[in-house]
mmCIF file of N, CA and C in Angstrom:
data_model
loop_
_atom_site.group_PDB
_atom_site.id
_atom_site.type_symbol
_atom_site.label_atom_id
_atom_site.label_comp_id
_atom_site.label_asym_id
_atom_site.label_seq_id
_atom_site.Cartn_x
_atom_site.Cartn_y
_atom_site.Cartn_z
ATOM 1 N N MET A 1 -66.082 60.589 -20.719
ATOM 2 C CA MET A 1 -67.208 59.711 -20.975
ATOM 3 C C MET A 1 -68.136 59.744 -19.757
ATOM 4 N N ILE A 2 -69.423 59.848 -20.012
ATOM 5 C CA ILE A 2 -70.427 59.849 -18.951
ATOM 6 C C ILE A 2 -70.809 58.413 -18.645
ATOM 7 N N ALA A 3 -70.752 58.068 -17.369
ATOM 8 C CA ALA A 3 -71.139 56.706 -16.978
ATOM 9 C C ALA A 3 -72.642 56.548 -17.101
ATOM 10 N N ARG A 4 -73.082 55.461 -17.674
ATOM 11 C CA ARG A 4 -74.503 55.164 -17.789
ATOM 12 C C ARG A 4 -74.970 54.545 -16.478
ATOM 13 N N PRO A 5 -76.166 54.904 -16.049
ATOM 14 C CA PRO A 5 -76.661 54.294 -14.814
ATOM 15 C C PRO A 5 -76.867 52.796 -15.011
ATOM 16 N N ALA A 6 -76.650 52.057 -13.950
ATOM 17 C CA ALA A 6 -76.843 50.607 -14.002
ATOM 18 C C ALA A 6 -78.305 50.294 -14.270
ATOM 19 N N VAL A 7 -78.535 49.271 -15.058
ATOM 20 C CA VAL A 7 -79.896 48.811 -15.312
ATOM 21 C C VAL A 7 -80.356 48.025 -14.093
ATOM 22 N N PRO A 8 -81.481 48.423 -13.501
ATOM 23 C CA PRO A 8 -81.967 47.648 -12.359
ATOM 24 C C PRO A 8 -82.315 46.218 -12.798
ATOM 25 N N THR A 9 -81.608 45.269 -12.253
ATOM 26 C CA THR A 9 -81.836 43.870 -12.579
ATOM 27 C C THR A 9 -81.922 43.080 -11.289
ATOM 28 N N LEU A 10 -82.946 42.267 -11.187
ATOM 29 C CA LEU A 10 -83.025 41.333 -10.074
ATOM 30 C C LEU A 10 -82.544 39.997 -10.605
ATOM 31 N N PRO A 11 -81.448 39.479 -10.073
ATOM 32 C CA PRO A 11 -80.858 38.255 -10.607
ATOM 33 C C PRO A 11 -81.779 37.058 -10.448
ATOM 34 N N TRP A 12 -81.401 35.995 -11.122
ATOM 35 C CA TRP A 12 -82.174 34.763 -11.072
ATOM 36 C C TRP A 12 -82.310 34.331 -9.615
ATOM 37 N N THR A 13 -83.544 34.166 -9.183
ATOM 38 C CA THR A 13 -83.829 33.750 -7.820
ATOM 39 C C THR A 13 -84.750 32.552 -7.864
ATOM 40 N N ALA A 14 -84.380 31.516 -7.151
ATOM 41 C CA ALA A 14 -85.211 30.316 -7.075
ATOM 42 C C ALA A 14 -85.892 30.279 -5.713
ATOM 43 N N PRO A 15 -87.161 29.870 -5.685
ATOM 44 C CA PRO A 15 -87.831 29.719 -4.389
ATOM 45 C C PRO A 15 -87.083 28.701 -3.537
ATOM 46 N N SER A 16 -87.060 28.915 -2.237
ATOM 47 C CA SER A 16 -86.385 27.939 -1.383
ATOM 48 C C SER A 16 -87.126 26.605 -1.489
ATOM 49 N N GLY A 17 -86.354 25.561 -1.637
ATOM 50 C CA GLY A 17 -86.933 24.228 -1.739
ATOM 51 C C GLY A 17 -87.448 23.869 -3.118
ATOM 52 N N ALA A 18 -87.365 24.791 -4.096
ATOM 53 C CA ALA A 18 -87.852 24.490 -5.447
ATOM 54 C C ALA A 18 -86.934 23.486 -6.115
ATOM 55 N N THR A 19 -87.520 22.454 -6.670
ATOM 56 C CA THR A 19 -86.742 21.461 -7.400
ATOM 57 C C THR A 19 -87.434 21.127 -8.704
ATOM 58 N N ALA A 20 -86.633 21.064 -9.751
ATOM 59 C CA ALA A 20 -87.169 20.682 -11.056
ATOM 60 C C ALA A 20 -87.482 19.194 -11.035
ATOM 61 N N PRO A 21 -88.464 18.784 -11.819
ATOM 62 C CA PRO A 21 -88.762 17.358 -11.887
ATOM 63 C C PRO A 21 -87.561 16.596 -12.440
ATOM 64 N N THR A 22 -87.375 15.388 -11.990
ATOM 65 C CA THR A 22 -86.275 14.571 -12.478
ATOM 66 C C THR A 22 -86.578 14.151 -13.910
ATOM 67 N N GLY A 23 -85.606 14.391 -14.784
ATOM 68 C CA GLY A 23 -85.837 14.084 -16.190
ATOM 69 C C GLY A 23 -86.923 14.999 -16.734
ATOM 70 N N GLY A 24 -87.351 14.743 -17.927
ATOM 71 C CA GLY A 24 -88.447 15.526 -18.477
ATOM 72 C C GLY A 24 -88.051 16.952 -18.838
ATOM 73 N N ARG A 25 -89.065 17.809 -18.945
ATOM 74 C CA ARG A 25 -88.879 19.171 -19.423
ATOM 75 C C ARG A 25 -89.479 20.160 -18.426
ATOM 76 N N ILE A 26 -88.975 21.384 -18.457
ATOM 77 C CA ILE A 26 -89.578 22.458 -17.673
ATOM 78 C C ILE A 26 -90.007 23.571 -18.625
ATOM 79 N N GLU A 27 -90.955 24.362 -18.194
ATOM 80 C CA GLU A 27 -91.503 25.460 -18.990
ATOM 81 C C GLU A 27 -90.775 26.756 -18.632
ATOM 82 N N VAL A 28 -90.373 27.497 -19.660
ATOM 83 C CA VAL A 28 -89.730 28.793 -19.471
ATOM 84 C C VAL A 28 -90.583 29.844 -20.162
ATOM 85 N N MET A 29 -90.726 30.996 -19.515
ATOM 86 C CA MET A 29 -91.514 32.092 -20.073
ATOM 87 C C MET A 29 -90.723 33.383 -19.931
ATOM 88 N N ALA A 30 -90.730 34.179 -20.997
ATOM 89 C CA ALA A 30 -90.128 35.509 -20.948
ATOM 90 C C ALA A 30 -91.150 36.499 -21.475
ATOM 91 N N SER A 31 -91.120 37.696 -20.904
ATOM 92 C CA SER A 31 -92.022 38.747 -21.374
ATOM 93 C C SER A 31 -91.268 40.062 -21.458
ATOM 94 N N ALA A 32 -91.764 40.937 -22.319
ATOM 95 C CA ALA A 32 -91.204 42.280 -22.474
ATOM 96 C C ALA A 32 -92.374 43.248 -22.577
ATOM 97 N N PHE A 33 -92.314 44.304 -21.788
ATOM 98 C CA PHE A 33 -93.377 45.307 -21.780
ATOM 99 C C PHE A 33 -92.776 46.692 -21.981
ATOM 100 N N THR A 34 -93.487 47.522 -22.710
ATOM 101 C CA THR A 34 -93.131 48.924 -22.842
ATOM 102 C C THR A 34 -94.321 49.732 -22.360
ATOM 103 N N LEU A 35 -94.060 50.665 -21.458
ATOM 104 C CA LEU A 35 -95.122 51.515 -20.929
ATOM 105 C C LEU A 35 -95.417 52.663 -21.886
ATOM 106 N N THR A 36 -96.629 53.168 -21.829
ATOM 107 C CA THR A 36 -97.010 54.306 -22.662
ATOM 108 C C THR A 36 -96.326 55.588 -22.213
ATOM 109 N N SER A 37 -95.974 55.667 -20.922
ATOM 110 C CA SER A 37 -95.377 56.869 -20.363
ATOM 111 C C SER A 37 -94.545 56.512 -19.134
ATOM 112 N N ARG A 38 -93.538 57.319 -18.848
ATOM 113 C CA ARG A 38 -92.727 57.108 -17.648
ATOM 114 C C ARG A 38 -93.527 57.346 -16.372
ATOM 115 N N ARG A 39 -94.635 58.034 -16.484
ATOM 116 C CA ARG A 39 -95.426 58.319 -15.279
ATOM 117 C C ARG A 39 -95.991 57.046 -14.652
ATOM 118 N N HIS A 40 -95.978 55.948 -15.386
ATOM 119 C CA HIS A 40 -96.467 54.670 -14.853
ATOM 120 C C HIS A 40 -95.359 53.854 -14.182
ATOM 121 N N THR A 41 -94.144 54.383 -14.150
ATOM 122 C CA THR A 41 -92.986 53.637 -13.654
ATOM 123 C C THR A 41 -93.161 53.161 -12.217
ATOM 124 N N PHE A 42 -93.552 54.034 -11.320
ATOM 125 C CA PHE A 42 -93.671 53.640 -9.921
ATOM 126 C C PHE A 42 -94.670 52.504 -9.761
ATOM 127 N N ARG A 43 -95.829 52.628 -10.414
ATOM 128 C CA ARG A 43 -96.846 51.573 -10.321
ATOM 129 C C ARG A 43 -96.320 50.267 -10.900
ATOM 130 N N MET A 44 -95.637 50.338 -12.040
ATOM 131 C CA MET A 44 -95.084 49.134 -12.669
ATOM 132 C C MET A 44 -94.081 48.455 -11.742
ATOM 133 N N MET A 45 -93.205 49.225 -11.122
ATOM 134 C CA MET A 45 -92.209 48.650 -10.224
ATOM 135 C C MET A 45 -92.881 48.037 -8.992
ATOM 136 N N ARG A 46 -93.857 48.723 -8.436
ATOM 137 C CA ARG A 46 -94.557 48.215 -7.246
ATOM 138 C C ARG A 46 -95.262 46.897 -7.555
ATOM 139 N N VAL A 47 -95.992 46.862 -8.664
ATOM 140 C CA VAL A 47 -96.718 45.653 -9.051
ATOM 141 C C VAL A 47 -95.745 44.529 -9.409
ATOM 142 N N SER A 48 -94.663 44.858 -10.100
ATOM 143 C CA SER A 48 -93.668 43.844 -10.477
ATOM 144 C C SER A 48 -93.057 43.178 -9.256
ATOM 145 N N MET A 49 -92.753 43.971 -8.244
ATOM 146 C CA MET A 49 -92.158 43.403 -7.029
ATOM 147 C C MET A 49 -93.156 42.510 -6.294
ATOM 148 N N ALA A 50 -94.420 42.901 -6.282
ATOM 149 C CA ALA A 50 -95.443 42.054 -5.646
ATOM 150 C C ALA A 50 -95.606 40.745 -6.411
ATOM 151 N N LEU A 51 -95.606 40.813 -7.733
ATOM 152 C CA LEU A 51 -95.725 39.590 -8.537
ATOM 153 C C LEU A 51 -94.499 38.699 -8.358
ATOM 154 N N ARG A 52 -93.311 39.295 -8.309
ATOM 155 C CA ARG A 52 -92.092 38.514 -8.095
ATOM 156 C C ARG A 52 -92.181 37.766 -6.771
ATOM 157 N N LYS A 53 -92.586 38.456 -5.738
ATOM 158 C CA LYS A 53 -92.717 37.827 -4.419
ATOM 159 C C LYS A 53 -93.729 36.680 -4.480
ATOM 160 N N SER A 54 -94.812 36.881 -5.204
ATOM 161 C CA SER A 54 -95.836 35.849 -5.338
ATOM 162 C C SER A 54 -95.305 34.637 -6.109
ATOM 163 N N VAL A 55 -94.542 34.887 -7.166
ATOM 164 C CA VAL A 55 -93.957 33.771 -7.924
ATOM 165 C C VAL A 55 -93.095 32.914 -7.000
ATOM 166 N N LEU A 56 -92.335 33.558 -6.143
ATOM 167 C CA LEU A 56 -91.411 32.819 -5.272
ATOM 168 C C LEU A 56 -92.123 31.934 -4.257
ATOM 169 N N THR A 57 -93.425 32.091 -4.117
ATOM 170 C CA THR A 57 -94.196 31.216 -3.221
ATOM 171 C C THR A 57 -95.227 30.384 -3.978
ATOM 172 N N SER A 58 -95.192 30.445 -5.303
ATOM 173 C CA SER A 58 -96.184 29.729 -6.105
ATOM 174 C C SER A 58 -95.777 28.284 -6.352
ATOM 175 N N PRO A 59 -96.738 27.364 -6.240
ATOM 176 C CA PRO A 59 -96.445 25.960 -6.544
ATOM 177 C C PRO A 59 -95.948 25.816 -7.982
ATOM 178 N N GLY A 60 -94.867 25.106 -8.147
ATOM 179 C CA GLY A 60 -94.330 24.849 -9.484
ATOM 180 C C GLY A 60 -93.346 25.880 -9.984
ATOM 181 N N ALA A 61 -93.173 27.004 -9.296
ATOM 182 C CA ALA A 61 -92.201 28.015 -9.729
ATOM 183 C C ALA A 61 -90.797 27.534 -9.425
ATOM 184 N N LEU A 62 -89.909 27.665 -10.410
ATOM 185 C CA LEU A 62 -88.522 27.236 -10.227
ATOM 186 C C LEU A 62 -87.560 28.411 -10.151
ATOM 187 N N GLY A 63 -87.956 29.576 -10.660
ATOM 188 C CA GLY A 63 -87.083 30.738 -10.589
ATOM 189 C C GLY A 63 -87.629 31.896 -11.379
ATOM 190 N N ILE A 64 -87.115 33.096 -11.053
ATOM 191 C CA ILE A 64 -87.570 34.310 -11.732
ATOM 192 C C ILE A 64 -86.455 35.343 -11.721
ATOM 193 N N SER A 65 -86.437 36.172 -12.758
ATOM 194 C CA SER A 65 -85.531 37.312 -12.843
ATOM 195 C C SER A 65 -86.294 38.451 -13.509
ATOM 196 N N LEU A 66 -85.974 39.669 -13.110
ATOM 197 C CA LEU A 66 -86.621 40.860 -13.670
ATOM 198 C C LEU A 66 -85.555 41.846 -14.116
ATOM 199 N N VAL A 67 -85.842 42.579 -15.200
ATOM 200 C CA VAL A 67 -84.988 43.673 -15.653
ATOM 201 C C VAL A 67 -85.890 44.875 -15.886
ATOM 202 N N ALA A 68 -85.456 46.034 -15.371
ATOM 203 C CA ALA A 68 -86.204 47.273 -15.572
ATOM 204 C C ALA A 68 -85.293 48.302 -16.224
ATOM 205 N N ARG A 69 -85.801 48.928 -17.265
ATOM 206 C CA ARG A 69 -85.127 50.044 -17.926
ATOM 207 C C ARG A 69 -86.102 51.216 -17.930
ATOM 208 N N PRO A 70 -86.309 51.823 -16.763
ATOM 209 C CA PRO A 70 -87.367 52.822 -16.629
ATOM 210 C C PRO A 70 -87.230 54.029 -17.551
ATOM 211 N N LEU A 71 -86.025 54.462 -17.857
ATOM 212 C CA LEU A 71 -85.881 55.612 -18.754
ATOM 213 C C LEU A 71 -86.329 55.286 -20.171
ATOM 214 N N ARG A 72 -86.275 54.007 -20.511
ATOM 215 C CA ARG A 72 -86.756 53.561 -21.828
ATOM 216 C C ARG A 72 -88.198 53.040 -21.750
ATOM 217 N N ARG A 73 -88.742 52.988 -20.541
ATOM 218 C CA ARG A 73 -90.095 52.477 -20.277
ATOM 219 C C ARG A 73 -90.197 50.975 -20.553
ATOM 220 N N GLN A 74 -89.084 50.227 -20.460
ATOM 221 C CA GLN A 74 -89.041 48.801 -20.787
ATOM 222 C C GLN A 74 -88.864 47.951 -19.537
ATOM 223 N N TYR A 75 -89.605 46.837 -19.506
ATOM 224 C CA TYR A 75 -89.564 45.908 -18.371
ATOM 225 C C TYR A 75 -89.608 44.491 -18.915
ATOM 226 N N TYR A 76 -88.806 43.618 -18.311
ATOM 227 C CA TYR A 76 -88.683 42.240 -18.777
ATOM 228 C C TYR A 76 -88.823 41.272 -17.611
ATOM 229 N N THR A 77 -89.423 40.120 -17.882
ATOM 230 C CA THR A 77 -89.488 39.045 -16.901
ATOM 231 C C THR A 77 -88.966 37.761 -17.547
ATOM 232 N N LEU A 78 -88.395 36.910 -16.728
ATOM 233 C CA LEU A 78 -87.924 35.601 -17.164
ATOM 234 C C LEU A 78 -88.185 34.644 -16.009
ATOM 235 N N SER A 79 -88.942 33.591 -16.272
ATOM 236 C CA SER A 79 -89.267 32.646 -15.204
ATOM 237 C C SER A 79 -89.276 31.225 -15.739
ATOM 238 N N SER A 80 -89.127 30.277 -14.806
ATOM 239 C CA SER A 80 -89.245 28.870 -15.199
ATOM 240 C C SER A 80 -90.164 28.168 -14.208
ATOM 241 N N TRP A 81 -90.820 27.122 -14.721
ATOM 242 C CA TRP A 81 -91.883 26.428 -14.001
ATOM 243 C C TRP A 81 -91.760 24.934 -14.232
ATOM 244 N N THR A 82 -92.269 24.157 -13.297
ATOM 245 C CA THR A 82 -92.208 22.705 -13.456
ATOM 246 C C THR A 82 -92.965 22.254 -14.698
ATOM 247 N N ASP A 83 -94.027 22.978 -15.056
ATOM 248 C CA ASP A 83 -94.802 22.656 -16.254
ATOM 249 C C ASP A 83 -95.704 23.840 -16.601
ATOM 250 N N ARG A 84 -96.339 23.753 -17.760
ATOM 251 C CA ARG A 84 -97.203 24.850 -18.228
ATOM 252 C C ARG A 84 -98.408 25.019 -17.307
ATOM 253 N N ALA A 85 -98.899 23.943 -16.730
ATOM 254 C CA ALA A 85 -100.053 24.037 -15.831
ATOM 255 C C ALA A 85 -99.734 24.910 -14.618
ATOM 256 N N ALA A 86 -98.525 24.799 -14.075
ATOM 257 C CA ALA A 86 -98.132 25.627 -12.925
ATOM 258 C C ALA A 86 -98.062 27.099 -13.322
ATOM 259 N N LEU A 87 -97.511 27.387 -14.498
ATOM 260 C CA LEU A 87 -97.459 28.767 -14.998
ATOM 261 C C LEU A 87 -98.867 29.312 -15.201
ATOM 262 N N ASP A 88 -99.722 28.525 -15.852
ATOM 263 C CA ASP A 88 -101.101 28.966 -16.100
ATOM 264 C C ASP A 88 -101.858 29.198 -14.798
ATOM 265 N N ALA A 89 -101.606 28.376 -13.785
ATOM 266 C CA ALA A 89 -102.261 28.561 -12.485
ATOM 267 C C ALA A 89 -101.841 29.890 -11.868
ATOM 268 N N PHE A 90 -100.568 30.257 -11.996
ATOM 269 C CA PHE A 90 -100.115 31.550 -11.470
ATOM 270 C C PHE A 90 -100.791 32.698 -12.221
ATOM 271 N N VAL A 91 -100.894 32.585 -13.528
ATOM 272 C CA VAL A 91 -101.521 33.644 -14.328
ATOM 273 C C VAL A 91 -102.974 33.852 -13.909
ATOM 274 N N ARG A 92 -103.626 32.799 -13.433
ATOM 275 C CA ARG A 92 -105.035 32.906 -13.014
ATOM 276 C C ARG A 92 -105.211 33.385 -11.573
ATOM 277 N N THR A 93 -104.121 33.605 -10.829
ATOM 278 C CA THR A 93 -104.274 34.068 -9.449
ATOM 279 C C THR A 93 -104.884 35.471 -9.433
ATOM 280 N N SER A 94 -105.534 35.790 -8.328
ATOM 281 C CA SER A 94 -106.163 37.112 -8.228
ATOM 282 C C SER A 94 -105.122 38.225 -8.302
ATOM 283 N N LEU A 95 -103.944 38.023 -7.735
ATOM 284 C CA LEU A 95 -102.911 39.057 -7.791
ATOM 285 C C LEU A 95 -102.497 39.340 -9.226
ATOM 286 N N HIS A 96 -102.274 38.291 -10.017
ATOM 287 C CA HIS A 96 -101.863 38.484 -11.403
ATOM 288 C C HIS A 96 -102.995 39.090 -12.230
ATOM 289 N N ARG A 97 -104.214 38.630 -12.035
ATOM 290 C CA ARG A 97 -105.358 39.206 -12.771
ATOM 291 C C ARG A 97 -105.505 40.690 -12.452
ATOM 292 N N GLU A 98 -105.348 41.054 -11.174
ATOM 293 C CA GLU A 98 -105.442 42.455 -10.773
ATOM 294 C C GLU A 98 -104.301 43.272 -11.387
ATOM 295 N N ALA A 99 -103.109 42.698 -11.456
ATOM 296 C CA ALA A 99 -101.981 43.382 -12.077
ATOM 297 C C ALA A 99 -102.264 43.658 -13.554
ATOM 298 N N MET A 100 -102.811 42.674 -14.251
ATOM 299 C CA MET A 100 -103.144 42.869 -15.665
ATOM 300 C C MET A 100 -104.211 43.950 -15.832
ATOM 301 N N ARG A 101 -105.203 43.953 -14.949
ATOM 302 C CA ARG A 101 -106.261 44.958 -15.028
ATOM 303 C C ARG A 101 -105.700 46.352 -14.749
ATOM 304 N N THR A 102 -104.853 46.454 -13.737
ATOM 305 C CA THR A 102 -104.286 47.736 -13.337
ATOM 306 C C THR A 102 -103.294 48.277 -14.354
ATOM 307 N N LEU A 103 -102.409 47.417 -14.845
ATOM 308 C CA LEU A 103 -101.339 47.880 -15.731
ATOM 309 C C LEU A 103 -101.695 47.833 -17.211
ATOM 310 N N GLY A 104 -102.717 47.092 -17.570
ATOM 311 C CA GLY A 104 -103.084 46.972 -18.980
ATOM 312 C C GLY A 104 -103.174 48.299 -19.717
ATOM 313 N N PRO A 105 -103.903 49.281 -19.180
ATOM 314 C CA PRO A 105 -104.008 50.563 -19.875
ATOM 315 C C PRO A 105 -102.678 51.321 -19.978
ATOM 316 N N ALA A 106 -101.706 50.989 -19.152
ATOM 317 C CA ALA A 106 -100.406 51.671 -19.170
ATOM 318 C C ALA A 106 -99.434 51.033 -20.152
ATOM 319 N N MET A 107 -99.809 49.912 -20.765
ATOM 320 C CA MET A 107 -98.918 49.182 -21.658
ATOM 321 C C MET A 107 -99.047 49.659 -23.098
ATOM 322 N N ALA A 108 -97.922 50.053 -23.675
ATOM 323 C CA ALA A 108 -97.900 50.381 -25.098
ATOM 324 C C ALA A 108 -97.794 49.094 -25.905
ATOM 325 N N THR A 109 -96.902 48.193 -25.449
ATOM 326 C CA THR A 109 -96.704 46.914 -26.127
ATOM 327 C C THR A 109 -96.343 45.849 -25.108
ATOM 328 N N GLY A 110 -96.525 44.633 -25.510
ATOM 329 C CA GLY A 110 -96.112 43.486 -24.712
ATOM 330 C C GLY A 110 -95.731 42.354 -25.646
ATOM 331 N N ARG A 111 -94.740 41.590 -25.268
ATOM 332 C CA ARG A 111 -94.329 40.412 -26.031
ATOM 333 C C ARG A 111 -94.123 39.276 -25.052
ATOM 334 N N PHE A 112 -94.468 38.069 -25.488
ATOM 335 C CA PHE A 112 -94.345 36.886 -24.641
ATOM 336 C C PHE A 112 -93.759 35.753 -25.471
ATOM 337 N N THR A 113 -92.954 34.938 -24.833
ATOM 338 C CA THR A 113 -92.445 33.747 -25.496
ATOM 339 C C THR A 113 -92.347 32.629 -24.467
ATOM 340 N N PHE A 114 -92.560 31.412 -24.941
ATOM 341 C CA PHE A 114 -92.557 30.224 -24.088
ATOM 342 C C PHE A 114 -91.712 29.168 -24.772
ATOM 343 N N TRP A 115 -90.943 28.427 -23.975
ATOM 344 C CA TRP A 115 -90.198 27.301 -24.529
ATOM 345 C C TRP A 115 -89.906 26.309 -23.412
ATOM 346 N N GLN A 116 -89.480 25.150 -23.816
ATOM 347 C CA GLN A 116 -89.156 24.114 -22.840
ATOM 348 C C GLN A 116 -87.675 23.773 -22.925
ATOM 349 N N VAL A 117 -87.121 23.406 -21.776
ATOM 350 C CA VAL A 117 -85.735 22.944 -21.696
ATOM 351 C C VAL A 117 -85.719 21.697 -20.833
ATOM 352 N N GLY A 118 -84.648 20.954 -20.930
ATOM 353 C CA GLY A 118 -84.506 19.782 -20.083
ATOM 354 C C GLY A 118 -84.476 20.178 -18.615
ATOM 355 N N ALA A 119 -85.066 19.347 -17.786
ATOM 356 C CA ALA A 119 -85.137 19.644 -16.358
ATOM 357 C C ALA A 119 -83.755 19.763 -15.732
ATOM 358 N N ASP A 120 -82.745 19.166 -16.338
ATOM 359 C CA ASP A 120 -81.393 19.242 -15.787
ATOM 360 C C ASP A 120 -80.584 20.393 -16.394
ATOM 361 N N ALA A 121 -81.206 21.208 -17.251
ATOM 362 C CA ALA A 121 -80.514 22.335 -17.876
ATOM 363 C C ALA A 121 -80.260 23.434 -16.842
ATOM 364 N N PRO A 122 -79.234 24.260 -17.072
ATOM 365 C CA PRO A 122 -79.007 25.386 -16.160
ATOM 366 C C PRO A 122 -80.151 26.401 -16.276
ATOM 367 N N ALA A 123 -80.179 27.340 -15.366
ATOM 368 C CA ALA A 123 -81.211 28.384 -15.391
ATOM 369 C C ALA A 123 -81.208 29.066 -16.754
ATOM 370 N N PRO A 124 -82.381 29.446 -17.249
ATOM 371 C CA PRO A 124 -82.439 30.129 -18.539
ATOM 372 C C PRO A 124 -81.665 31.448 -18.487
ATOM 373 N N THR A 125 -81.164 31.870 -19.640
ATOM 374 C CA THR A 125 -80.360 33.091 -19.696
ATOM 375 C C THR A 125 -81.143 34.229 -20.345
ATOM 376 N N TRP A 126 -80.746 35.445 -19.996
ATOM 377 C CA TRP A 126 -81.358 36.611 -20.633
ATOM 378 C C TRP A 126 -81.009 36.652 -22.109
ATOM 379 N N GLU A 127 -79.847 36.165 -22.498
ATOM 380 C CA GLU A 127 -79.489 36.139 -23.914
ATOM 381 C C GLU A 127 -80.510 35.313 -24.700
ATOM 382 N N ALA A 128 -80.825 34.125 -24.211
ATOM 383 C CA ALA A 128 -81.815 33.277 -24.878
ATOM 384 C C ALA A 128 -83.185 33.937 -24.870
ATOM 385 N N ALA A 129 -83.545 34.553 -23.761
ATOM 386 C CA ALA A 129 -84.854 35.201 -23.663
ATOM 387 C C ALA A 129 -84.973 36.345 -24.664
ATOM 388 N N HIS A 130 -83.949 37.197 -24.754
ATOM 389 C CA HIS A 130 -84.004 38.330 -25.686
ATOM 390 C C HIS A 130 -84.054 37.858 -27.137
ATOM 391 N N GLU A 131 -83.327 36.797 -27.459
ATOM 392 C CA GLU A 131 -83.385 36.249 -28.817
ATOM 393 C C GLU A 131 -84.806 35.790 -29.147
ATOM 394 N N ARG A 132 -85.429 35.082 -28.235
ATOM 395 C CA ARG A 132 -86.781 34.571 -28.472
ATOM 396 C C ARG A 132 -87.804 35.701 -28.494
ATOM 397 N N LEU A 133 -87.653 36.665 -27.607
ATOM 398 C CA LEU A 133 -88.588 37.798 -27.587
ATOM 399 C C LEU A 133 -88.504 38.610 -28.871
ATOM 400 N N ALA A 134 -87.313 38.749 -29.426
ATOM 401 C CA ALA A 134 -87.135 39.524 -30.661
ATOM 402 C C ALA A 134 -87.915 38.908 -31.815
ATOM 403 N N ALA A 135 -88.136 37.610 -31.767
ATOM 404 C CA ALA A 135 -88.864 36.910 -32.827
ATOM 405 C C ALA A 135 -90.380 37.003 -32.674
ATOM 406 N N GLU A 136 -90.851 37.524 -31.533
ATOM 407 C CA GLU A 136 -92.296 37.590 -31.264
ATOM 408 C C GLU A 136 -92.862 38.952 -31.664
ATOM 409 N N PRO A 137 -94.109 38.967 -32.169
ATOM 410 C CA PRO A 137 -94.730 40.256 -32.499
ATOM 411 C C PRO A 137 -95.175 40.993 -31.231
ATOM 412 N N ASP A 138 -95.205 42.312 -31.323
ATOM 413 C CA ASP A 138 -95.744 43.113 -30.222
ATOM 414 C C ASP A 138 -97.247 42.929 -30.148
ATOM 415 N N ARG A 139 -97.748 42.888 -28.926
ATOM 416 C CA ARG A 139 -99.187 42.864 -28.693
ATOM 417 C C ARG A 139 -99.540 44.193 -28.035
ATOM 418 N N ALA A 140 -100.452 44.887 -28.633
ATOM 419 C CA ALA A 140 -100.836 46.191 -28.076
ATOM 420 C C ALA A 140 -101.844 46.021 -26.971
#
């Protein structure tokens, strides 16, 4: 049997000092992207790492995880935020806008899903994220 290469996964990482609001709900977001070609892999990985680093310093960010399957051209993100306003503020940052402009033409498809969980819930799981993403239509 041939061993399959490990899927590059960055485990759930919470910003230092990040705390969920007491009681209430937090916002969770998952995304799935497929590149048009493997030739965009290096750029996708470089931009993803910069965005991950930015999330870890963004107000309201509670945690992030990334999965890359470069041979399949698939990339996934999973993050949680104190609220939707904090997530939306990150999406409007110049770094994120530039990432969308740069990577947009390289994307074959993208899927996004959002949900809320109790602030005292454990970190969101990839199992839950994949289930929710499977229910979302692809956006070209």
